[in-house]
Short mmCIF file of C-alpha atoms and ligand atoms in Angstrom, two decimals:
data_model
loop_
_atom_site.label_atom_id
_atom_site.label_comp_id
_atom_site.label_asym_id
_atom_site.label_seq_id
_atom_site.Cartn_x
_atom_site.Cartn_y
_atom_site.Cartn_z
CA MET A 1 -173.29 -93.61 -285.10
CA PRO A 2 -174.84 -90.23 -284.01
CA ARG A 3 -177.71 -91.06 -282.58
CA SER A 4 -180.52 -88.53 -282.98
CA PHE A 5 -183.98 -87.52 -281.60
CA ARG A 6 -186.78 -85.34 -282.39
CA ALA A 7 -187.23 -81.69 -279.82
CA GLU A 8 -188.60 -78.83 -279.90
CA LEU A 9 -187.82 -74.95 -280.34
CA ALA A 10 -189.72 -72.41 -279.29
CA ALA A 11 -189.55 -69.82 -281.72
CA PRO A 12 -192.14 -66.92 -282.71
CA GLY A 13 -195.40 -68.88 -284.91
CA GLY A 14 -194.93 -71.79 -283.00
CA LYS A 15 -193.42 -75.19 -281.39
CA VAL A 16 -190.69 -75.79 -284.59
CA PRO A 17 -189.48 -79.95 -284.27
CA VAL A 18 -185.98 -80.09 -284.38
CA ARG A 19 -183.16 -83.32 -285.06
CA ALA A 20 -180.82 -83.74 -282.35
CA CYS A 21 -178.41 -85.21 -280.84
CA GLU A 22 -176.02 -86.29 -277.96
CA LEU A 23 -173.19 -83.76 -277.34
CA GLU A 24 -170.50 -87.21 -276.91
CA SER A 25 -172.76 -88.99 -280.13
CA SER A 26 -170.47 -87.63 -283.20
CA PRO A 27 -167.29 -86.39 -283.58
CA VAL A 28 -168.90 -83.26 -285.35
CA TRP A 29 -172.12 -81.59 -284.14
CA LEU A 30 -173.95 -78.63 -286.31
CA PHE A 31 -173.99 -75.06 -283.82
CA ALA A 32 -175.61 -71.98 -285.34
CA SER A 33 -173.14 -69.49 -286.62
CA ILE A 34 -174.47 -66.31 -283.85
CA GLY A 35 -172.02 -63.48 -284.41
CA GLU A 36 -174.25 -61.78 -286.94
CA TYR A 37 -177.46 -61.93 -285.33
CA PRO A 38 -177.37 -60.00 -281.37
CA VAL A 39 -177.17 -62.30 -279.10
CA TYR A 40 -174.49 -62.66 -277.67
CA ASP A 41 -174.31 -64.02 -274.23
CA ASP A 42 -170.69 -64.55 -271.55
CA VAL A 43 -170.11 -67.85 -273.25
CA ALA A 44 -169.37 -66.35 -276.82
CA TYR A 45 -167.33 -63.56 -275.77
CA GLU A 46 -165.24 -65.91 -272.91
CA ALA A 47 -165.21 -68.26 -275.74
CA MET A 48 -163.43 -65.08 -278.45
CA ILE A 49 -161.82 -64.42 -275.58
CA ASN A 50 -159.51 -68.24 -274.67
CA ASP A 51 -158.84 -68.09 -278.12
CA GLU A 52 -154.48 -66.99 -277.85
CA ARG A 53 -154.09 -66.84 -281.56
CA ARG A 54 -156.92 -63.93 -282.20
CA MET A 55 -155.81 -62.48 -278.60
CA SER A 56 -151.96 -62.32 -278.63
CA ALA A 57 -152.85 -61.43 -282.95
CA TYR A 58 -154.89 -58.11 -281.55
CA THR A 59 -153.14 -57.33 -279.08
CA GLU A 60 -149.40 -57.14 -280.75
CA ALA A 61 -151.09 -55.03 -283.88
CA VAL A 62 -152.74 -53.28 -280.82
CA ARG A 63 -149.83 -52.00 -278.68
CA ARG A 64 -148.21 -51.24 -282.01
CA TYR A 65 -150.05 -48.96 -283.17
CA ALA A 66 -151.86 -47.22 -281.08
CA PRO A 67 -149.00 -44.95 -279.29
CA GLY A 68 -150.26 -41.15 -279.92
CA ARG A 69 -153.08 -42.19 -281.17
CA THR A 70 -156.85 -41.29 -281.42
CA VAL A 71 -158.67 -44.50 -281.83
CA LEU A 72 -162.46 -46.35 -283.03
CA ASP A 73 -163.02 -49.56 -281.49
CA ILE A 74 -166.12 -51.09 -283.52
CA GLY A 75 -168.21 -53.27 -281.69
CA THR A 76 -166.38 -53.61 -277.89
CA GLY A 77 -167.83 -55.67 -276.26
CA GLN A 78 -168.39 -56.04 -272.77
CA ASP A 79 -164.76 -56.89 -271.92
CA ALA A 80 -163.51 -53.71 -274.46
CA VAL A 81 -160.22 -55.69 -275.10
CA TRP A 82 -159.00 -53.57 -277.79
CA ALA A 83 -160.27 -50.29 -276.37
CA LEU A 84 -158.09 -51.37 -273.04
CA ALA A 85 -155.44 -51.75 -274.98
CA ALA A 86 -155.24 -49.39 -276.44
CA ALA A 87 -155.20 -47.05 -273.23
CA ARG A 88 -152.70 -49.00 -272.18
CA ALA A 89 -150.27 -48.80 -274.94
CA GLY A 90 -150.59 -44.91 -274.79
CA ALA A 91 -153.47 -43.90 -277.26
CA ARG A 92 -154.58 -40.37 -276.58
CA HIS A 93 -157.85 -40.50 -277.28
CA VAL A 94 -160.51 -44.46 -277.35
CA TRP A 95 -163.88 -44.54 -278.89
CA ALA A 96 -165.79 -47.61 -278.65
CA VAL A 97 -169.05 -48.23 -280.09
CA GLU A 98 -171.16 -51.44 -279.52
CA VAL A 99 -174.65 -51.66 -280.34
CA ILE A 100 -176.05 -54.04 -277.37
CA PRO A 101 -176.95 -51.63 -274.69
CA GLU A 102 -176.09 -54.69 -271.52
CA SER A 103 -172.59 -54.63 -273.59
CA ALA A 104 -172.25 -51.28 -273.32
CA ARG A 105 -173.43 -50.61 -270.54
CA ILE A 106 -171.15 -53.52 -268.39
CA ALA A 107 -167.59 -52.60 -270.45
CA ARG A 108 -168.15 -48.77 -269.79
CA LYS A 109 -167.89 -50.61 -266.22
CA ASN A 110 -165.23 -52.51 -266.72
CA ILE A 111 -163.50 -49.31 -268.15
CA GLU A 112 -164.23 -47.59 -264.91
CA LYS A 113 -162.54 -50.49 -262.80
CA ALA A 114 -159.45 -50.51 -265.28
CA GLY A 115 -159.31 -47.22 -264.48
CA PHE A 116 -158.99 -44.99 -267.58
CA ALA A 117 -162.75 -43.85 -268.05
CA ASP A 118 -160.96 -40.29 -268.80
CA ARG A 119 -158.87 -41.71 -271.59
CA ILE A 120 -161.70 -44.24 -273.26
CA THR A 121 -165.80 -43.02 -274.23
CA VAL A 122 -167.80 -45.64 -274.87
CA VAL A 123 -170.03 -44.89 -277.54
CA GLU A 124 -173.32 -47.80 -277.44
CA GLY A 125 -175.37 -47.70 -280.85
CA LEU A 126 -174.56 -48.45 -284.08
CA SER A 127 -171.17 -47.43 -285.81
CA THR A 128 -173.26 -46.79 -289.28
CA GLU A 129 -175.77 -44.22 -286.71
CA ILE A 130 -173.15 -42.78 -284.93
CA GLU A 131 -171.80 -39.48 -285.37
CA LEU A 132 -167.63 -38.11 -284.04
CA PRO A 133 -166.57 -35.09 -282.37
CA GLU A 134 -163.37 -35.37 -284.90
CA PRO A 135 -162.00 -38.39 -286.87
CA VAL A 136 -159.40 -40.17 -285.67
CA ASP A 137 -156.21 -42.09 -286.65
CA MET A 138 -156.64 -45.29 -286.45
CA CYS A 139 -159.68 -48.15 -286.21
CA VAL A 140 -160.14 -51.64 -284.21
CA SER A 141 -162.61 -53.85 -285.18
CA GLU A 142 -163.37 -57.89 -284.92
CA ILE A 143 -166.31 -57.87 -286.11
CA ILE A 144 -165.11 -60.71 -288.55
CA GLY A 145 -167.23 -63.17 -288.80
CA THR A 146 -167.94 -66.96 -289.65
CA LEU A 147 -167.46 -65.75 -293.06
CA ALA A 148 -165.33 -63.17 -293.59
CA GLY A 149 -168.05 -60.57 -294.07
CA SER A 150 -170.88 -62.50 -292.36
CA GLU A 151 -170.74 -59.72 -289.08
CA GLY A 152 -171.05 -56.41 -291.37
CA ALA A 153 -167.41 -56.15 -291.70
CA GLY A 154 -167.16 -55.36 -295.24
CA SER A 155 -169.33 -52.15 -295.10
CA VAL A 156 -169.37 -51.40 -292.02
CA LEU A 157 -166.08 -50.51 -292.62
CA ARG A 158 -166.63 -49.18 -295.55
CA ASP A 159 -168.52 -46.24 -294.06
CA ALA A 160 -165.55 -46.17 -290.86
CA ARG A 161 -163.11 -45.13 -293.76
CA GLU A 162 -166.17 -42.69 -295.35
CA ARG A 163 -166.38 -41.02 -292.67
CA LEU A 164 -165.29 -41.94 -288.83
CA VAL A 165 -161.29 -42.45 -290.28
CA LYS A 166 -159.30 -39.70 -291.48
CA PRO A 167 -158.33 -40.39 -294.73
CA GLY A 168 -155.12 -42.58 -294.29
CA GLY A 169 -155.42 -43.64 -290.98
CA VAL A 170 -154.55 -48.24 -290.54
CA PHE A 171 -157.32 -50.36 -289.95
CA ILE A 172 -156.87 -53.11 -287.91
CA PRO A 173 -157.69 -56.63 -289.05
CA HIS A 174 -156.24 -55.63 -293.03
CA ARG A 175 -157.91 -58.24 -294.01
CA SER A 176 -159.59 -61.34 -294.46
CA ALA A 177 -161.34 -63.98 -296.99
CA THR A 178 -163.36 -66.40 -296.77
CA THR A 179 -162.14 -70.24 -297.69
CA ALA A 180 -163.63 -73.38 -299.20
CA VAL A 181 -162.83 -76.62 -298.96
CA ALA A 182 -163.98 -80.06 -300.64
CA LEU A 183 -165.82 -81.54 -297.84
CA ASP A 184 -166.86 -85.72 -296.90
CA LEU A 185 -169.11 -84.93 -293.44
CA ASN A 186 -169.95 -88.76 -293.46
CA SER A 187 -166.33 -90.55 -293.14
CA ALA A 188 -166.02 -87.47 -290.75
CA ASN A 189 -169.13 -88.25 -288.48
CA LEU A 190 -169.00 -92.10 -289.63
CA GLY A 191 -172.68 -92.06 -290.68
CA THR A 192 -175.60 -89.57 -290.32
CA LEU A 193 -175.99 -86.28 -289.90
CA PRO A 194 -176.50 -84.70 -286.64
CA GLY A 195 -179.04 -83.07 -285.42
CA PHE A 196 -178.76 -79.44 -282.55
CA PRO A 197 -176.74 -80.67 -278.94
CA PRO A 198 -179.56 -79.36 -276.44
CA LEU A 199 -177.18 -77.01 -275.52
CA VAL A 200 -177.54 -74.70 -278.75
CA PHE A 201 -181.05 -75.02 -279.06
CA ARG A 202 -181.77 -71.61 -277.19
CA TYR A 203 -179.05 -69.40 -279.88
CA VAL A 204 -181.51 -70.29 -282.66
CA GLU A 205 -183.85 -69.75 -280.40
CA GLU A 206 -182.25 -66.73 -279.93
CA VAL A 207 -181.49 -66.06 -283.51
CA PHE A 208 -185.35 -67.04 -284.87
CA ALA A 209 -187.33 -64.33 -282.54
CA SER A 210 -183.91 -61.77 -283.69
CA VAL A 211 -185.29 -62.69 -287.30
CA GLY A 212 -189.00 -62.75 -285.78
CA ARG A 213 -189.44 -65.90 -288.05
CA PRO A 214 -187.94 -69.36 -287.61
CA PHE A 215 -185.88 -69.98 -291.60
CA ASP A 216 -182.95 -71.69 -292.67
CA LEU A 217 -179.94 -70.23 -290.64
CA ARG A 218 -176.49 -70.76 -291.01
CA VAL A 219 -175.01 -73.62 -289.06
CA VAL A 220 -171.79 -74.71 -287.66
CA LEU A 221 -169.28 -77.97 -287.70
CA GLU A 222 -168.25 -77.76 -283.89
CA GLY A 223 -165.43 -80.82 -283.91
CA LEU A 224 -162.99 -80.34 -287.12
CA GLN A 225 -160.68 -78.12 -285.59
CA ASP A 226 -160.11 -79.20 -283.21
CA ASN A 227 -159.69 -82.33 -284.34
CA PRO A 228 -156.03 -83.47 -286.59
CA ARG A 229 -158.13 -87.17 -287.66
CA VAL A 230 -161.26 -86.09 -288.71
CA ARG A 231 -160.25 -83.13 -291.27
CA GLN A 232 -158.48 -85.12 -292.63
CA ARG A 233 -160.78 -87.88 -292.60
CA SER A 234 -163.47 -85.17 -293.80
CA TYR A 235 -161.37 -82.75 -296.13
CA LEU A 236 -160.98 -83.49 -299.45
CA SER A 237 -159.23 -81.26 -301.10
CA ASP A 238 -157.13 -78.20 -300.80
CA ALA A 239 -158.43 -74.92 -299.81
CA VAL A 240 -159.51 -72.04 -302.29
CA GLU A 241 -160.27 -67.92 -301.55
CA VAL A 242 -163.13 -65.88 -301.89
CA GLU A 243 -164.89 -63.60 -300.59
CA PRO A 244 -161.75 -60.77 -300.22
CA LEU A 245 -162.39 -58.33 -297.93
CA GLU A 246 -159.53 -55.04 -298.14
CA TYR A 247 -159.44 -52.82 -294.71
CA ASN A 248 -156.43 -51.47 -296.19
CA GLY A 249 -157.42 -50.79 -299.54
CA ASP A 250 -160.42 -51.29 -302.21
CA LEU A 251 -162.71 -52.94 -299.99
CA GLN A 252 -165.55 -54.42 -301.50
CA PRO A 253 -168.04 -55.88 -299.48
CA GLU A 254 -170.36 -57.72 -303.02
CA GLY A 255 -168.87 -59.35 -305.30
CA VAL A 256 -168.78 -62.32 -307.13
CA ASP A 257 -165.87 -64.91 -307.37
CA ALA A 258 -165.25 -67.86 -309.96
CA VAL A 259 -162.91 -70.12 -308.58
CA GLU A 260 -162.01 -74.11 -308.75
CA LEU A 261 -161.88 -76.55 -305.95
CA THR A 262 -159.12 -80.09 -307.40
CA PHE A 263 -159.81 -83.37 -305.44
CA THR A 264 -156.21 -84.46 -303.50
CA ARG A 265 -158.24 -87.45 -302.38
CA ALA A 266 -161.64 -90.21 -302.82
CA GLY A 267 -164.45 -89.78 -301.00
CA ARG A 268 -167.69 -88.69 -301.22
CA PHE A 269 -168.29 -85.69 -302.04
CA SER A 270 -171.10 -83.91 -299.62
CA GLY A 271 -170.85 -80.05 -298.74
CA LEU A 272 -168.18 -77.32 -298.53
CA ALA A 273 -166.77 -76.60 -294.62
CA LEU A 274 -166.31 -73.02 -295.36
CA GLY A 275 -163.72 -70.46 -292.77
CA VAL A 276 -162.09 -67.17 -292.65
CA ARG A 277 -158.79 -65.56 -293.17
CA LEU A 278 -158.36 -63.38 -291.30
CA TRP A 279 -154.65 -61.48 -291.05
CA VAL A 280 -154.52 -58.73 -288.84
CA THR A 281 -152.02 -56.55 -290.24
CA GLU A 282 -150.29 -57.05 -293.48
CA ASP A 283 -146.94 -59.08 -292.51
CA ASP A 284 -148.89 -61.28 -289.52
CA GLU A 285 -149.59 -64.99 -290.86
CA PRO A 286 -153.16 -65.61 -291.39
CA LEU A 287 -154.89 -66.86 -289.40
CA ASP A 288 -157.30 -69.24 -290.80
CA SER A 289 -159.71 -71.47 -289.22
CA LEU A 290 -159.96 -74.30 -291.43
CA VAL A 291 -157.30 -75.69 -290.20
CA GLN A 292 -156.86 -73.72 -286.38
CA SER A 293 -158.69 -74.48 -282.86
CA SER A 294 -160.14 -70.42 -282.96
CA ASN A 295 -163.47 -68.84 -282.32
CA TRP A 296 -165.01 -69.91 -285.50
CA THR A 297 -165.49 -72.72 -286.24
CA PRO A 298 -166.76 -73.85 -289.95
CA VAL A 299 -169.82 -72.93 -291.79
CA TYR A 300 -171.08 -76.45 -293.80
CA ALA A 301 -172.50 -75.86 -296.75
CA PRO A 302 -174.62 -79.04 -297.49
CA LEU A 303 -174.14 -79.80 -301.26
CA SER A 304 -175.13 -83.39 -301.38
CA GLU A 305 -177.07 -85.59 -298.89
CA GLU A 306 -175.19 -88.26 -299.37
CA GLY A 307 -172.73 -87.90 -301.34
CA LEU A 308 -171.25 -87.60 -304.83
CA PRO A 309 -168.41 -90.36 -305.22
CA VAL A 310 -165.25 -88.46 -306.38
CA ARG A 311 -161.65 -89.05 -307.00
CA PRO A 312 -158.25 -87.54 -307.42
CA GLY A 313 -158.75 -84.62 -309.96
CA ASP A 314 -161.75 -84.26 -309.69
CA ARG A 315 -162.84 -80.48 -309.59
CA PHE A 316 -166.38 -78.62 -308.47
CA GLU A 317 -166.33 -75.68 -309.88
CA PHE A 318 -167.67 -72.93 -308.39
CA GLU A 319 -169.13 -68.91 -308.02
CA PHE A 320 -169.01 -67.84 -305.08
CA THR A 321 -171.50 -64.90 -304.25
CA THR A 322 -171.37 -61.95 -301.57
CA THR A 323 -174.47 -59.35 -301.57
CA MET A 324 -175.31 -56.41 -299.35
CA SER A 325 -179.62 -57.97 -297.39
CA ASP A 326 -181.85 -55.13 -297.06
CA ASP A 327 -180.49 -54.54 -293.64
CA GLY A 328 -177.14 -53.05 -295.25
CA VAL A 329 -175.03 -54.31 -293.49
CA HIS A 330 -175.13 -57.94 -293.06
CA PRO A 331 -174.04 -59.50 -296.64
CA ASP A 332 -176.58 -62.86 -298.74
CA TYR A 333 -173.87 -65.91 -299.65
CA ALA A 334 -174.57 -67.63 -302.73
CA LEU A 335 -173.43 -70.16 -304.26
CA VAL A 336 -173.48 -72.45 -308.10
CA GLY A 337 -171.18 -74.69 -309.25
CA GLN A 338 -170.73 -78.14 -310.82
CA LEU A 339 -169.04 -80.76 -310.15
CA GLN A 340 -166.23 -82.28 -313.46
CA ARG A 341 -165.93 -86.40 -312.23
CA ALA A 342 -162.85 -88.15 -314.91
CA SER A 343 -165.98 -90.70 -314.71
CA GLY A 344 -169.47 -89.01 -315.79
CA PRO A 345 -171.54 -85.84 -316.86
CA ALA A 346 -171.00 -82.45 -314.59
CA VAL A 347 -173.03 -82.72 -312.26
CA PRO A 348 -175.11 -79.30 -311.09
CA LEU A 349 -174.56 -78.15 -307.51
CA SER A 350 -175.93 -74.38 -305.17
CA TRP A 351 -176.01 -73.46 -301.85
CA GLY A 352 -177.70 -69.72 -300.39
CA SER A 353 -177.26 -68.33 -297.02
CA THR A 354 -179.56 -65.58 -296.82
CA HIS A 355 -179.04 -63.28 -293.35
CA HIS A 356 -182.42 -63.40 -292.33
CA GLY A 357 -184.23 -64.81 -295.95
CA ASP A 358 -188.05 -65.86 -295.50
CA GLY A 359 -187.25 -69.49 -297.15
CA PHE A 360 -187.85 -72.10 -294.61
CA ARG A 361 -187.63 -76.11 -295.38
CA GLU A 362 -186.24 -75.36 -298.08
CA THR A 363 -184.27 -77.88 -299.10
CA PRO A 364 -183.16 -81.91 -297.98
CA PHE A 365 -181.00 -80.52 -295.62
CA TYR A 366 -182.48 -78.06 -293.64
CA ARG A 367 -186.80 -80.55 -293.89
CA SER A 368 -184.41 -83.27 -292.19
CA LEU A 369 -182.94 -80.93 -289.54
CA PHE A 370 -186.40 -79.43 -288.83
CA PRO A 371 -188.72 -82.02 -290.15
CA ALA A 372 -192.06 -81.10 -290.57
CA PRO A 373 -194.54 -81.07 -287.56
C1 SAM B 401 -167.63 -60.08 -282.99
S1 SAM B 401 -167.39 -59.64 -280.89
C2 SAM B 401 -166.01 -58.99 -280.88
C3 SAM B 401 -165.86 -58.02 -278.93
C4 SAM B 401 -164.62 -57.42 -279.12
N1 SAM B 401 -163.88 -56.06 -279.39
C5 SAM B 401 -163.61 -58.71 -279.30
O1 SAM B 401 -162.60 -59.11 -279.89
O2 SAM B 401 -163.39 -59.31 -277.91
C6 SAM B 401 -168.93 -58.12 -281.73
C7 SAM B 401 -169.40 -57.09 -280.98
O3 SAM B 401 -170.02 -56.32 -282.09
C8 SAM B 401 -170.90 -55.57 -281.45
N2 SAM B 401 -171.16 -54.58 -282.83
C9 SAM B 401 -170.80 -55.70 -284.58
N3 SAM B 401 -170.94 -54.49 -285.42
C10 SAM B 401 -170.93 -53.29 -284.59
C11 SAM B 401 -170.90 -52.55 -285.07
N4 SAM B 401 -171.43 -52.30 -287.20
N5 SAM B 401 -170.50 -51.01 -284.46
C12 SAM B 401 -171.41 -51.32 -283.25
N6 SAM B 401 -171.03 -53.04 -282.88
C13 SAM B 401 -171.06 -53.60 -283.37
C14 SAM B 401 -171.78 -56.94 -282.08
O4 SAM B 401 -172.74 -56.55 -280.39
C15 SAM B 401 -170.24 -57.60 -280.33
O5 SAM B 401 -170.27 -56.77 -279.25
#
C-alpha cells in the first residue's frame, strides 16, 4: 500500500499543503506536466536527449530534409540538437529560436563550440513574435507536450506557416494526436492514490510561480509506461485519438472530437490516461507515449475517485474539446461524457484542464492532492 504524507509547497500568496509520497512506495506516482511552462532545467532537457526513439526519428528526418535548405528550428533548447543536426546534414542556414534566455545563451555557446556559429543564428524570443529576413524552406520543432497540442504546437506552427516558412515548406514533425485509454488506477497502484514525491515539489512550485498563483495544474502518471505489467493491470480499453494536428496539412489548433472507448476488461473505471502519438515524418510509425517508454508521460484525467465497476462491452462516450487559452498559444482542455453500462443507467462524467485557469481545489481529486490548510 503506498504511504502518503502531508507536506508544504511554496506558492505565490503563501504555503500550500500537498499530499506527498515516498518515491519507491508505489509503482505509479504523480508528476506535474511541465513542458507547457518555462521551467525547463538540465534534468528536463536531459530526459529529452535520452529518449532514444525520439532522437533517432528526428535525426533521420532532419538528415533527409535539411540538405541544401534554409531551416527554422522552433524551441531549439539549450542543446540546439535539431539546429546542429540540420547544419551537419548540410542545411544552407539555420535560424534557431528559443524563448528561455538562459537556454538560448547555452545554445549559442554549444553552437560555437561545435564550429557552426556561421551557419546557425540563435534568435532569443518567442517564434510568434520574431521576424526572419526571409521565409525558410523547412521548419523543425519539438514543442509536442504530454498532450498533442499542450505546449502550443497547433497555434505556434500555424503562425510559422503563415509568416516564417515558404508556401509548401516542409514541417517536421508531420502530425500529432492526443490519445485516451480507460484506466483502473486502483489496481495499478494497489490502493490509494499517491501524491507527489518530494523531488516533484520544486517543479510544482515553479509552475505555480510562472502562473502567479496555485491552481489545479495538469498531472502525469509516472510508472505506467515503463512497466508493462502495471499497464496491463490498469488499461481497461484500447486507445482512441482526439486533437489531431496536421502540421503539413489542414492544421486546426482548436476543435471538438466525439469518440467512444469500449471496455475490453472488467475493472473499476477511475479515469483516463491521455497520451500523445507523434508522426515525425509521414511514413514513420508514430511514437506513442501510452505504450512506449518516452520523455512524454501520460496525463491523468480523474473521473471517479472510488472507480466505477465496468465489464467488457461497456462504453465511455465523450466529447473532447480543445480551446485556446487567453495567451493565444496554450490550449485548455475539457471532456464531457457518459459511461454506458449493460448493468444500469448512464453515468455522466467530466474533466477539465486549463493551462493557467484560476480554479483551485475544484474537484475531489485536487482537494485530496492539495488538502485545505
Ligand atoms: C520540448 S523542448 C525541446 C528542446 C529541443 N528542441 C529538443 O527537441 O530536445 C521545447 C523548447 O522549446 C521552447 N519553446 C517552446 N515554444 C517556443 C516558441 N514558440 N518559441 C521559442 N521557443 C519555444 C521551450 O522553451 C523549450 O526550450
